[in-house]
Amino acid sequence: MGTAIGTCFGYWLGVSSFIYFLAYLVNSQITMLQTLSLLGYGLFGHCVVLLVTYNFDFHALFYVLWLLLGGLSTLRMVAALLSRTVGQTPRLLLCGTLSVLHMLFLLYLHFTYHKIVEGLLDSLEGPNLAPMQRVARDVPDLIVNVTLRTR
């Protein structure tokens, strides 16, 4: 739990700072507080996607929600940045960077913590595997003879 919170707060503060720095370089009219707010509210879509896919372990559903909810929250942030940035190249650089980072972070969260959650559930409930049984095997006489002669 501690690493997940640290990862999310680190992403929020780190990417907000990076986007603010990039916005400063391309002369976009946005403050650090606005950047923090945009990215913080944009993470709500991530929370909904992760909550739904935690309860329903179906990867196709994750990808649909990733594109729909993750894409809509990213589109909202991009729209806010588009209105505050002048020029095609600065807009493309700033909004493209934000879009890629935001969408890839959701993929990172899903696949990183999905394995941890599966491991926790297996340790609490026990794996749903059939018990291992010993099976008698026939060993060919040739292999037995060769191993006996070498000793």
CSV table of N, CA and C in Angstrom, one decimal:
chain,number,residue,atom,x,y,z
A,1,MET,N,0.8,-1.2,0.0
A,1,MET,CA,0.0,0.0,0.0
A,1,MET,C,0.9,1.3,0.0
A,2,GLY,N,2.0,1.2,0.7
A,2,GLY,CA,2.8,2.4,0.8
A,2,GLY,C,3.5,2.7,-0.5
A,3,THR,N,3.9,1.7,-1.2
A,3,THR,CA,4.5,1.9,-2.5
A,3,THR,C,3.5,2.5,-3.5
A,4,ALA,N,2.3,2.0,-3.5
A,4,ALA,CA,1.3,2.5,-4.4
A,4,ALA,C,1.0,4.0,-4.2
A,5,ILE,N,0.9,4.4,-2.9
A,5,ILE,CA,0.6,5.8,-2.6
A,5,ILE,C,1.9,6.6,-3.0
A,6,GLY,N,3.0,6.1,-2.7
A,6,GLY,CA,4.3,6.9,-3.0
A,6,GLY,C,4.4,7.0,-4.5
A,7,THR,N,4.0,6.0,-5.3
A,7,THR,CA,4.1,6.0,-6.7
A,7,THR,C,3.1,7.1,-7.3
A,8,CYS,N,1.9,7.1,-6.8
A,8,CYS,CA,0.9,8.0,-7.3
A,8,CYS,C,1.2,9.5,-6.9
A,9,PHE,N,1.7,9.7,-5.7
A,9,PHE,CA,2.0,11.1,-5.3
A,9,PHE,C,3.3,11.5,-6.1
A,10,GLY,N,4.2,10.6,-6.3
A,10,GLY,CA,5.4,10.9,-7.0
A,10,GLY,C,5.1,11.2,-8.5
A,11,TYR,N,4.2,10.5,-9.1
A,11,TYR,CA,3.7,10.8,-10.4
A,11,TYR,C,3.1,12.1,-10.5
A,12,TRP,N,2.2,12.4,-9.5
A,12,TRP,CA,1.4,13.6,-9.5
A,12,TRP,C,2.3,14.8,-9.4
A,13,LEU,N,3.2,14.8,-8.4
A,13,LEU,CA,4.1,15.9,-8.3
A,13,LEU,C,5.2,16.0,-9.3
A,14,GLY,N,5.8,14.9,-9.7
A,14,GLY,CA,6.8,14.8,-10.7
A,14,GLY,C,6.4,15.2,-12.1
A,15,VAL,N,5.3,14.7,-12.6
A,15,VAL,CA,4.8,15.0,-13.9
A,15,VAL,C,4.2,16.4,-13.9
A,16,SER,N,3.6,16.8,-12.8
A,16,SER,CA,3.1,18.2,-12.8
A,16,SER,C,4.2,19.2,-12.9
A,17,SER,N,5.3,18.9,-12.2
A,17,SER,CA,6.5,19.8,-12.3
A,17,SER,C,7.1,19.8,-13.7
A,18,PHE,N,7.2,18.6,-14.3
A,18,PHE,CA,7.7,18.5,-15.6
A,18,PHE,C,6.9,19.2,-16.7
A,19,ILE,N,5.6,19.0,-16.6
A,19,ILE,CA,4.7,19.7,-17.5
A,19,ILE,C,4.7,21.2,-17.3
A,20,TYR,N,4.8,21.6,-16.0
A,20,TYR,CA,4.9,23.1,-15.8
A,20,TYR,C,6.2,23.6,-16.4
A,21,PHE,N,7.3,22.9,-16.2
A,21,PHE,CA,8.6,23.3,-16.8
A,21,PHE,C,8.5,23.3,-18.3
A,22,LEU,N,7.9,22.3,-18.9
A,22,LEU,CA,7.7,22.3,-20.4
A,22,LEU,C,6.8,23.4,-20.8
A,23,ALA,N,5.8,23.7,-20.0
A,23,ALA,CA,4.9,24.8,-20.4
A,23,ALA,C,5.6,26.2,-20.3
A,24,TYR,N,6.5,26.3,-19.3
A,24,TYR,CA,7.3,27.5,-19.2
A,24,TYR,C,8.2,27.7,-20.4
A,25,LEU,N,8.8,26.5,-20.9
A,25,LEU,CA,9.7,26.6,-22.1
A,25,LEU,C,8.9,27.0,-23.3
A,26,VAL,N,7.7,26.5,-23.5
A,26,VAL,CA,7.0,26.9,-24.7
A,26,VAL,C,6.1,28.1,-24.5
A,27,ASN,N,6.2,28.8,-23.4
A,27,ASN,CA,5.5,30.1,-23.1
A,27,ASN,C,4.0,29.9,-23.1
A,28,SER,N,3.6,28.8,-22.3
A,28,SER,CA,2.2,28.6,-22.1
A,28,SER,C,1.7,29.3,-20.9
A,29,GLN,N,0.5,29.8,-20.8
A,29,GLN,CA,0.0,30.6,-19.7
A,29,GLN,C,-0.7,29.7,-18.7
A,30,ILE,N,0.1,29.0,-17.9
A,30,ILE,CA,-0.5,28.1,-16.9
A,30,ILE,C,0.4,28.2,-15.7
A,31,THR,N,-0.3,28.2,-14.5
A,31,THR,CA,0.5,28.2,-13.3
A,31,THR,C,0.7,26.8,-12.7
A,32,MET,N,1.6,26.7,-11.8
A,32,MET,CA,1.9,25.4,-11.2
A,32,MET,C,0.6,24.9,-10.5
A,33,LEU,N,-0.1,25.7,-9.8
A,33,LEU,CA,-1.3,25.3,-9.1
A,33,LEU,C,-2.3,24.7,-10.1
A,34,GLN,N,-2.5,25.3,-11.3
A,34,GLN,CA,-3.4,24.8,-12.3
A,34,GLN,C,-2.9,23.5,-12.9
A,35,THR,N,-1.6,23.4,-13.0
A,35,THR,CA,-1.0,22.1,-13.5
A,35,THR,C,-1.3,21.0,-12.5
A,36,LEU,N,-1.0,21.3,-11.2
A,36,LEU,CA,-1.3,20.3,-10.2
A,36,LEU,C,-2.8,19.9,-10.1
A,37,SER,N,-3.6,20.9,-10.3
A,37,SER,CA,-5.1,20.6,-10.3
A,37,SER,C,-5.5,19.8,-11.5
A,38,LEU,N,-5.0,20.1,-12.6
A,38,LEU,CA,-5.4,19.4,-13.9
A,38,LEU,C,-5.0,17.9,-13.7
A,39,LEU,N,-3.7,17.7,-13.3
A,39,LEU,CA,-3.3,16.3,-13.3
A,39,LEU,C,-3.9,15.6,-12.1
A,40,GLY,N,-4.2,16.2,-11.0
A,40,GLY,CA,-4.8,15.6,-9.9
A,40,GLY,C,-6.2,15.1,-10.2
A,41,TYR,N,-7.0,16.0,-10.8
A,41,TYR,CA,-8.3,15.6,-11.2
A,41,TYR,C,-8.3,14.6,-12.4
A,42,GLY,N,-7.3,14.7,-13.2
A,42,GLY,CA,-7.2,13.7,-14.3
A,42,GLY,C,-6.9,12.3,-13.7
A,43,LEU,N,-6.4,12.2,-12.5
A,43,LEU,CA,-6.2,10.8,-11.9
A,43,LEU,C,-7.5,10.2,-11.5
A,44,PHE,N,-8.6,10.9,-11.4
A,44,PHE,CA,-9.8,10.3,-11.0
A,44,PHE,C,-10.3,9.2,-12.0
A,45,GLY,N,-10.0,9.5,-13.3
A,45,GLY,CA,-10.4,8.5,-14.3
A,45,GLY,C,-9.5,7.2,-14.1
A,46,HIS,N,-8.3,7.4,-13.7
A,46,HIS,CA,-7.4,6.2,-13.4
A,46,HIS,C,-8.0,5.4,-12.2
A,47,CYS,N,-8.5,6.1,-11.2
A,47,CYS,CA,-9.0,5.5,-10.0
A,47,CYS,C,-10.3,4.6,-10.4
A,48,VAL,N,-11.1,5.2,-11.2
A,48,VAL,CA,-12.3,4.5,-11.6
A,48,VAL,C,-12.0,3.2,-12.4
A,49,VAL,N,-11.0,3.4,-13.4
A,49,VAL,CA,-10.6,2.2,-14.2
A,49,VAL,C,-10.0,1.1,-13.3
A,50,LEU,N,-9.2,1.5,-12.4
A,50,LEU,CA,-8.5,0.5,-11.6
A,50,LEU,C,-9.5,-0.1,-10.6
A,51,LEU,N,-10.5,0.6,-10.1
A,51,LEU,CA,-11.5,0.1,-9.2
A,51,LEU,C,-12.3,-1.0,-9.9
A,52,VAL,N,-12.8,-0.6,-11.1
A,52,VAL,CA,-13.7,-1.6,-11.9
A,52,VAL,C,-12.9,-2.8,-12.3
A,53,THR,N,-11.7,-2.6,-12.8
A,53,THR,CA,-10.9,-3.8,-13.3
A,53,THR,C,-10.3,-4.6,-12.1
A,54,TYR,N,-10.3,-4.1,-10.9
A,54,TYR,CA,-9.9,-4.9,-9.8
A,54,TYR,C,-11.0,-5.9,-9.4
A,55,ASN,N,-12.2,-5.5,-9.5
A,55,ASN,CA,-13.3,-6.3,-9.2
A,55,ASN,C,-13.7,-7.3,-10.3
A,56,PHE,N,-13.4,-6.9,-11.6
A,56,PHE,CA,-13.7,-7.8,-12.7
A,56,PHE,C,-12.4,-8.0,-13.4
A,57,ASP,N,-11.7,-9.2,-13.3
A,57,ASP,CA,-10.4,-9.5,-13.8
A,57,ASP,C,-10.6,-9.9,-15.3
A,58,PHE,N,-10.8,-8.9,-16.1
A,58,PHE,CA,-11.0,-9.2,-17.6
A,58,PHE,C,-10.2,-8.1,-18.3
A,59,HIS,N,-9.2,-8.5,-19.0
A,59,HIS,CA,-8.2,-7.5,-19.6
A,59,HIS,C,-8.9,-6.7,-20.8
A,60,ALA,N,-9.8,-7.3,-21.5
A,60,ALA,CA,-10.5,-6.6,-22.5
A,60,ALA,C,-11.3,-5.4,-22.0
A,61,LEU,N,-11.9,-5.6,-20.8
A,61,LEU,CA,-12.6,-4.5,-20.1
A,61,LEU,C,-11.6,-3.4,-19.7
A,62,PHE,N,-10.5,-3.8,-19.2
A,62,PHE,CA,-9.5,-2.8,-18.9
A,62,PHE,C,-9.1,-2.0,-20.1
A,63,TYR,N,-8.9,-2.6,-21.2
A,63,TYR,CA,-8.4,-1.8,-22.4
A,63,TYR,C,-9.6,-0.9,-22.9
A,64,VAL,N,-10.8,-1.3,-22.8
A,64,VAL,CA,-11.9,-0.4,-23.2
A,64,VAL,C,-12.0,0.7,-22.2
A,65,LEU,N,-12.0,0.5,-20.9
A,65,LEU,CA,-12.0,1.6,-19.9
A,65,LEU,C,-10.8,2.4,-20.0
A,66,TRP,N,-9.6,1.8,-20.3
A,66,TRP,CA,-8.4,2.6,-20.4
A,66,TRP,C,-8.6,3.7,-21.6
A,67,LEU,N,-9.1,3.2,-22.7
A,67,LEU,CA,-9.3,4.2,-23.8
A,67,LEU,C,-10.4,5.1,-23.5
A,68,LEU,N,-11.5,4.7,-22.9
A,68,LEU,CA,-12.7,5.5,-22.7
A,68,LEU,C,-12.4,6.5,-21.6
A,69,LEU,N,-12.3,6.0,-20.4
A,69,LEU,CA,-12.2,6.9,-19.2
A,69,LEU,C,-10.8,7.6,-19.1
A,70,GLY,N,-9.7,6.8,-19.3
A,70,GLY,CA,-8.4,7.3,-19.3
A,70,GLY,C,-8.2,8.3,-20.4
A,71,GLY,N,-8.8,8.0,-21.6
A,71,GLY,CA,-8.7,8.9,-22.7
A,71,GLY,C,-9.5,10.2,-22.5
A,72,LEU,N,-10.7,10.1,-21.9
A,72,LEU,CA,-11.5,11.3,-21.6
A,72,LEU,C,-10.8,12.2,-20.6
A,73,SER,N,-10.2,11.6,-19.6
A,73,SER,CA,-9.6,12.5,-18.6
A,73,SER,C,-8.3,13.2,-19.2
A,74,THR,N,-7.6,12.4,-20.1
A,74,THR,CA,-6.5,13.0,-20.8
A,74,THR,C,-6.9,14.1,-21.7
A,75,LEU,N,-8.0,13.8,-22.4
A,75,LEU,CA,-8.5,14.8,-23.4
A,75,LEU,C,-8.9,16.1,-22.6
A,76,ARG,N,-9.5,16.0,-21.5
A,76,ARG,CA,-9.8,17.2,-20.7
A,76,ARG,C,-8.6,18.0,-20.3
A,77,MET,N,-7.5,17.4,-19.9
A,77,MET,CA,-6.3,18.1,-19.6
A,77,MET,C,-5.7,18.7,-20.9
A,78,VAL,N,-5.7,18.0,-22.0
A,78,VAL,CA,-5.2,18.5,-23.2
A,78,VAL,C,-6.0,19.7,-23.7
A,79,ALA,N,-7.3,19.7,-23.5
A,79,ALA,CA,-8.1,20.8,-23.9
A,79,ALA,C,-7.8,22.1,-23.1
A,80,ALA,N,-7.5,21.9,-21.8
A,80,ALA,CA,-7.1,23.0,-21.0
A,80,ALA,C,-5.8,23.6,-21.4
A,81,LEU,N,-4.9,22.7,-21.7
A,81,LEU,CA,-3.5,23.2,-22.2
A,81,LEU,C,-3.6,23.8,-23.6
A,82,LEU,N,-4.4,23.3,-24.4
A,82,LEU,CA,-4.6,23.9,-25.8
A,82,LEU,C,-5.0,25.3,-25.7
A,83,SER,N,-5.9,25.6,-24.8
A,83,SER,CA,-6.5,27.0,-24.7
A,83,SER,C,-5.4,28.0,-24.2
A,84,ARG,N,-4.4,27.5,-23.6
A,84,ARG,CA,-3.4,28.4,-22.9
A,84,ARG,C,-2.1,28.4,-23.6
A,85,THR,N,-2.0,27.7,-24.8
A,85,THR,CA,-0.7,27.6,-25.5
A,85,THR,C,-0.9,28.2,-26.9
A,86,VAL,N,0.1,29.0,-27.3
A,86,VAL,CA,0.1,29.6,-28.6
A,86,VAL,C,1.1,28.9,-29.5
A,87,GLY,N,0.7,28.6,-30.8
A,87,GLY,CA,1.6,27.9,-31.7
A,87,GLY,C,1.3,26.4,-31.8
A,88,GLN,N,1.4,25.9,-33.1
A,88,GLN,CA,1.2,24.5,-33.3
A,88,GLN,C,2.2,23.6,-32.7
A,89,THR,N,3.5,23.9,-32.9
A,89,THR,CA,4.6,23.0,-32.4
A,89,THR,C,4.6,23.0,-30.9
A,90,PRO,N,4.5,24.1,-30.2
A,90,PRO,CA,4.4,24.0,-28.7
A,90,PRO,C,3.2,23.3,-28.2
A,91,ARG,N,2.1,23.4,-28.9
A,91,ARG,CA,0.9,22.7,-28.5
A,91,ARG,C,1.1,21.2,-28.6
A,92,LEU,N,1.7,20.8,-29.8
A,92,LEU,CA,1.9,19.4,-30.0
A,92,LEU,C,2.9,18.8,-29.0
A,93,LEU,N,4.0,19.5,-28.7
A,93,LEU,CA,5.0,19.1,-27.8
A,93,LEU,C,4.4,18.9,-26.4
A,94,LEU,N,3.7,19.9,-25.9
A,94,LEU,CA,3.2,19.9,-24.5
A,94,LEU,C,2.0,18.9,-24.4
A,95,CYS,N,1.1,18.9,-25.3
A,95,CYS,CA,-0.1,18.0,-25.2
A,95,CYS,C,0.3,16.6,-25.5
A,96,GLY,N,1.2,16.4,-26.4
A,96,GLY,CA,1.6,15.0,-26.7
A,96,GLY,C,2.3,14.4,-25.6
A,97,THR,N,3.2,15.2,-24.9
A,97,THR,CA,4.0,14.7,-23.8
A,97,THR,C,3.0,14.3,-22.6
A,98,LEU,N,2.1,15.2,-22.4
A,98,LEU,CA,1.1,15.0,-21.3
A,98,LEU,C,0.3,13.7,-21.6
A,99,SER,N,-0.2,13.6,-22.8
A,99,SER,CA,-1.0,12.5,-23.2
A,99,SER,C,-0.3,11.1,-23.0
A,100,VAL,N,0.9,11.1,-23.5
A,100,VAL,CA,1.7,9.8,-23.5
A,100,VAL,C,2.0,9.5,-22.0
A,101,LEU,N,2.4,10.4,-21.2
A,101,LEU,CA,2.7,10.1,-19.8
A,101,LEU,C,1.5,9.7,-19.0
A,102,HIS,N,0.4,10.4,-19.3
A,102,HIS,CA,-0.8,10.1,-18.5
A,102,HIS,C,-1.4,8.7,-18.8
A,103,MET,N,-1.4,8.4,-20.1
A,103,MET,CA,-2.0,7.1,-20.5
A,103,MET,C,-1.1,5.9,-20.2
A,104,LEU,N,0.2,6.1,-20.3
A,104,LEU,CA,1.2,5.1,-19.9
A,104,LEU,C,1.2,4.8,-18.4
A,105,PHE,N,0.9,5.9,-17.6
A,105,PHE,CA,0.9,5.7,-16.2
A,105,PHE,C,-0.2,4.7,-15.8
A,106,LEU,N,-1.3,4.8,-16.4
A,106,LEU,CA,-2.4,3.9,-16.1
A,106,LEU,C,-2.1,2.5,-16.5
A,107,LEU,N,-1.4,2.3,-17.6
A,107,LEU,CA,-1.0,1.0,-18.0
A,107,LEU,C,0.1,0.4,-17.0
A,108,TYR,N,1.0,1.3,-16.5
A,108,TYR,CA,1.9,0.9,-15.5
A,108,TYR,C,1.3,0.5,-14.2
A,109,LEU,N,0.3,1.3,-13.8
A,109,LEU,CA,-0.4,0.9,-12.5
A,109,LEU,C,-1.1,-0.4,-12.6
A,110,HIS,N,-1.8,-0.6,-13.7
A,110,HIS,CA,-2.6,-1.8,-13.9
A,110,HIS,C,-1.7,-3.1,-13.9
A,111,PHE,N,-0.6,-3.0,-14.7
A,111,PHE,CA,0.2,-4.3,-14.8
A,111,PHE,C,1.2,-4.5,-13.7
A,112,THR,N,1.6,-3.4,-13.0
A,112,THR,CA,2.5,-3.6,-11.9
A,112,THR,C,1.7,-4.1,-10.7
A,113,TYR,N,0.6,-3.4,-10.3
A,113,TYR,CA,-0.1,-3.8,-9.1
A,113,TYR,C,-1.1,-4.9,-9.3
A,114,HIS,N,-1.3,-5.3,-10.6
A,114,HIS,CA,-2.2,-6.4,-10.8
A,114,HIS,C,-1.5,-7.7,-10.4
A,115,LYS,N,-0.2,-7.8,-10.6
A,115,LYS,CA,0.5,-9.0,-10.2
A,115,LYS,C,0.6,-9.1,-8.7
A,116,ILE,N,0.8,-7.9,-8.0
A,116,ILE,CA,0.8,-7.9,-6.5
A,116,ILE,C,-0.5,-8.3,-5.9
A,117,VAL,N,-1.6,-7.8,-6.5
A,117,VAL,CA,-2.9,-8.2,-6.0
A,117,VAL,C,-3.2,-9.7,-6.2
A,118,GLU,N,-2.8,-10.2,-7.4
A,118,GLU,CA,-3.0,-11.6,-7.6
A,118,GLU,C,-2.2,-12.4,-6.6
A,119,GLY,N,-1.0,-12.0,-6.3
A,119,GLY,CA,-0.1,-12.7,-5.3
A,119,GLY,C,-0.7,-12.7,-3.9
A,120,LEU,N,-1.3,-11.5,-3.6
A,120,LEU,CA,-1.9,-11.4,-2.2
A,120,LEU,C,-3.2,-12.3,-2.1
A,121,LEU,N,-4.0,-12.3,-3.2
A,121,LEU,CA,-5.2,-13.1,-3.2
A,121,LEU,C,-4.8,-14.6,-3.1
A,122,ASP,N,-3.7,-15.0,-3.8
A,122,ASP,CA,-3.3,-16.4,-3.8
A,122,ASP,C,-2.8,-16.8,-2.4
A,123,SER,N,-2.1,-15.9,-1.8
A,123,SER,CA,-1.6,-16.2,-0.4
A,123,SER,C,-2.7,-16.2,0.6
A,124,LEU,N,-3.7,-15.4,0.5
A,124,LEU,CA,-4.8,-15.4,1.4
A,124,LEU,C,-5.8,-16.5,1.2
A,125,GLU,N,-6.1,-16.8,-0.1
A,125,GLU,CA,-7.1,-17.8,-0.4
A,125,GLU,C,-6.5,-19.1,-0.8
A,126,GLY,N,-5.3,-19.1,-1.2
A,126,GLY,CA,-4.6,-20.3,-1.7
A,126,GLY,C,-4.8,-20.4,-3.2
A,127,PRO,N,-3.8,-20.9,-3.9
A,127,PRO,CA,-4.0,-21.0,-5.3
A,127,PRO,C,-5.0,-22.0,-5.7
A,128,ASN,N,-5.7,-21.8,-6.8
A,128,ASN,CA,-6.7,-22.7,-7.3
A,128,ASN,C,-6.1,-23.8,-8.2
A,129,LEU,N,-5.1,-24.4,-7.8
A,129,LEU,CA,-4.4,-25.4,-8.5
A,129,LEU,C,-4.8,-26.8,-8.0
A,130,ALA,N,-4.7,-27.8,-8.9
A,130,ALA,CA,-5.0,-29.2,-8.5
A,130,ALA,C,-3.8,-29.6,-7.8
A,131,PRO,N,-3.9,-30.5,-6.7
A,131,PRO,CA,-2.8,-31.0,-6.0
A,131,PRO,C,-1.9,-31.8,-6.9
A,132,MET,N,-0.6,-31.7,-6.7
A,132,MET,CA,0.4,-32.4,-7.5
A,132,MET,C,0.4,-33.9,-7.1
A,133,GLN,N,0.4,-34.7,-8.1
A,133,GLN,CA,0.4,-36.2,-7.8
A,133,GLN,C,1.7,-36.7,-8.5
A,134,ARG,N,2.2,-37.8,-7.9
A,134,ARG,CA,3.4,-38.4,-8.4
A,134,ARG,C,2.9,-39.4,-9.5
A,135,VAL,N,3.6,-39.4,-10.6
A,135,VAL,CA,3.3,-40.3,-11.7
A,135,VAL,C,4.4,-41.2,-11.9
A,136,ALA,N,4.2,-42.5,-11.9
A,136,ALA,CA,5.2,-43.5,-12.2
A,136,ALA,C,5.7,-43.4,-13.7
A,137,ARG,N,7.0,-43.4,-13.9
A,137,ARG,CA,7.5,-43.3,-15.3
A,137,ARG,C,8.3,-44.5,-15.5
A,138,ASP,N,8.3,-45.0,-16.7
A,138,ASP,CA,9.1,-46.1,-17.1
A,138,ASP,C,10.5,-45.5,-17.6
A,139,VAL,N,11.5,-46.0,-17.1
A,139,VAL,CA,12.9,-45.6,-17.5
A,139,VAL,C,13.4,-46.6,-18.4
A,140,PRO,N,13.8,-46.3,-19.6
A,140,PRO,CA,14.3,-47.3,-20.6
A,140,PRO,C,15.5,-47.9,-20.0
A,141,ASP,N,15.7,-49.2,-20.4
A,141,ASP,CA,16.8,-50.0,-19.9
A,141,ASP,C,18.2,-49.5,-20.4
A,142,LEU,N,18.2,-48.9,-21.5
A,142,LEU,CA,19.4,-48.3,-22.1
A,142,LEU,C,20.0,-47.3,-21.2
A,143,ILE,N,19.2,-46.4,-20.7
A,143,ILE,CA,19.6,-45.3,-19.8
A,143,ILE,C,20.1,-45.8,-18.5
A,144,VAL,N,19.4,-46.8,-17.9
A,144,VAL,CA,19.8,-47.5,-16.7
A,144,VAL,C,21.2,-48.1,-16.8
A,145,ASN,N,21.4,-48.9,-17.9
A,145,ASN,CA,22.6,-49.6,-18.2
A,145,ASN,C,23.8,-48.6,-18.4
A,146,VAL,N,23.6,-47.5,-19.1
A,146,VAL,CA,24.7,-46.6,-19.3
A,146,VAL,C,25.1,-45.9,-18.0
A,147,THR,N,24.1,-45.5,-17.2
A,147,THR,CA,24.5,-44.9,-15.9
A,147,THR,C,25.2,-45.8,-15.0
A,148,LEU,N,24.8,-47.1,-15.0
A,148,LEU,CA,25.5,-48.1,-14.1
A,148,LEU,C,26.9,-48.3,-14.6
A,149,ARG,N,27.2,-48.3,-15.8
A,149,ARG,CA,28.5,-48.6,-16.4
A,149,ARG,C,29.4,-47.5,-16.1
A,150,THR,N,28.9,-46.2,-16.1
A,150,THR,CA,29.8,-45.1,-15.9
A,150,THR,C,30.3,-45.0,-14.5
A,151,ARG,N,29.6,-45.6,-13.5
A,151,ARG,CA,30.0,-45.5,-12.1
A,151,ARG,C,30.9,-46.5,-11.8
